[in-house]
Amino acid sequence: MARRRAVEVALKRDENWWLHPVLRGQQSLPLNAGAGAMPHRWVRSDGTLEPLETSLEVDSPYADFAKILYRLNGARPGPVRGFYVIVEIEKGRFAVGQLCADPALPVHLFEDLVYPCEAQARTKAAELRALAPGIGAL
C-alpha cells in the first residue's frame, strides 16, 4: 500500500489562542443571575460615552481579569480594542459588547446592537473586530 504524501496546510496565526472562546467572541456569555450576573454597563456603539473614572478596586472578583485586559490593551484602562463579545442578556436576546479593563465593569454592552439570535450578534461582533483589531493583530 502506497503512502500518501503529507501536504503542508497554511494556518492562520491566532494571537489569542489561549483565551476562552467566550472572550474571543466565539461563544456567547450568559448574563443571567445563575451565571454569576457579571457587572456591565450599557453604552452606545457609536462611541458617545461620557467619561467614567476607571475603578481601581482590588477587592473585585474581576480584579485579576481586569489586570490581564489592561495588559492586552497596551497598559491602558478602558475598552479593549478588538475584544468584542456576545452576551445572552435574556433568553432569545443577544447583545454585542466590548471587554473593558475595569474590575468594577468588565464588559460594556451596546444598547443599539441587540439581536434576536446569536448568529446575528456574532456576525456584528466579527465586523467590529475586523474594523478595530486588537493589539496583537496590529
mmCIF file with all atom_site columns, C-alpha atoms in Angstrom, residues 6 10 12 23 26 32 35 38 45 53-55 65 68 79 82 102-103 110 121 129-130:
data_model
loop_
_atom_site.group_PDB
_atom_site.id
_atom_site.type_symbol
_atom_site.label_atom_id
_atom_site.label_alt_id
_atom_site.label_comp_id
_atom_site.label_asym_id
_atom_site.label_entity_id
_atom_site.label_seq_id
_atom_site.pdbx_PDB_ins_code
_atom_site.Cartn_x
_atom_site.Cartn_y
_atom_site.Cartn_z
_atom_site.occupancy
_atom_site.B_iso_or_equiv
_atom_site.pdbx_formal_charge
_atom_site.auth_seq_id
_atom_site.auth_comp_id
_atom_site.auth_asym_id
_atom_site.auth_atom_id
_atom_site.pdbx_PDB_model_num
ATOM 1  C CA . ALA A 1 6   ? 1.918   14.833 3.507  1.00 0.00 ? 6   ALA A CA 1
ATOM 2  C CA . ALA A 1 10  ? -1.234  27.053 5.809  1.00 0.00 ? 10  ALA A CA 1
ATOM 3  C CA . LYS A 1 12  ? -3.811  31.452 10.235 1.00 0.00 ? 12  LYS A CA 1
ATOM 4  C CA . LEU A 1 23  ? -13.680 36.098 25.378 1.00 0.00 ? 23  LEU A CA 1
ATOM 5  C CA . GLN A 1 26  ? -16.790 32.501 19.526 1.00 0.00 ? 26  GLN A CA 1
ATOM 6  C CA . ASN A 1 32  ? -28.350 35.792 33.955 1.00 0.00 ? 32  ASN A CA 1
ATOM 7  C CA . ALA A 1 35  ? -24.288 32.528 35.640 1.00 0.00 ? 35  ALA A CA 1
ATOM 8  C CA . MET A 1 38  ? -21.290 39.814 35.549 1.00 0.00 ? 38  MET A CA 1
ATOM 9  C CA . SER A 1 45  ? -21.751 51.625 19.860 1.00 0.00 ? 45  SER A CA 1
ATOM 10 C CA . GLU A 1 53  ? -13.446 57.193 36.347 1.00 0.00 ? 53  GLU A CA 1
ATOM 11 C CA . THR A 1 54  ? -11.917 53.753 35.931 1.00 0.00 ? 54  THR A CA 1
ATOM 12 C CA . SER A 1 55  ? -12.235 51.775 39.113 1.00 0.00 ? 55  SER A CA 1
ATOM 13 C CA . PHE A 1 65  ? -9.271  39.670 34.838 1.00 0.00 ? 65  PHE A CA 1
ATOM 14 C CA . ILE A 1 68  ? -4.993  40.886 32.068 1.00 0.00 ? 68  ILE A CA 1
ATOM 15 C CA . PRO A 1 79  ? -12.482 49.382 26.489 1.00 0.00 ? 79  PRO A CA 1
ATOM 16 C CA . GLY A 1 82  ? -10.780 44.250 19.240 1.00 0.00 ? 82  GLY A CA 1
ATOM 17 C CA . ASP A 1 102 ? -12.051 47.849 34.676 1.00 0.00 ? 102 ASP A CA 1
ATOM 18 C CA . PRO A 1 103 ? -12.596 45.490 37.637 1.00 0.00 ? 103 PRO A CA 1
ATOM 19 C CA . PHE A 1 110 ? -24.017 48.119 23.208 1.00 0.00 ? 110 PHE A CA 1
ATOM 20 C CA . ALA A 1 121 ? -24.738 39.123 17.095 1.00 0.00 ? 121 ALA A CA 1
ATOM 21 C CA . ARG A 1 129 ? -13.371 43.121 15.322 1.00 0.00 ? 129 ARG A CA 1
ATOM 22 C CA . ALA A 1 130 ? -12.298 43.441 11.666 1.00 0.00 ? 130 ALA A CA 1
#
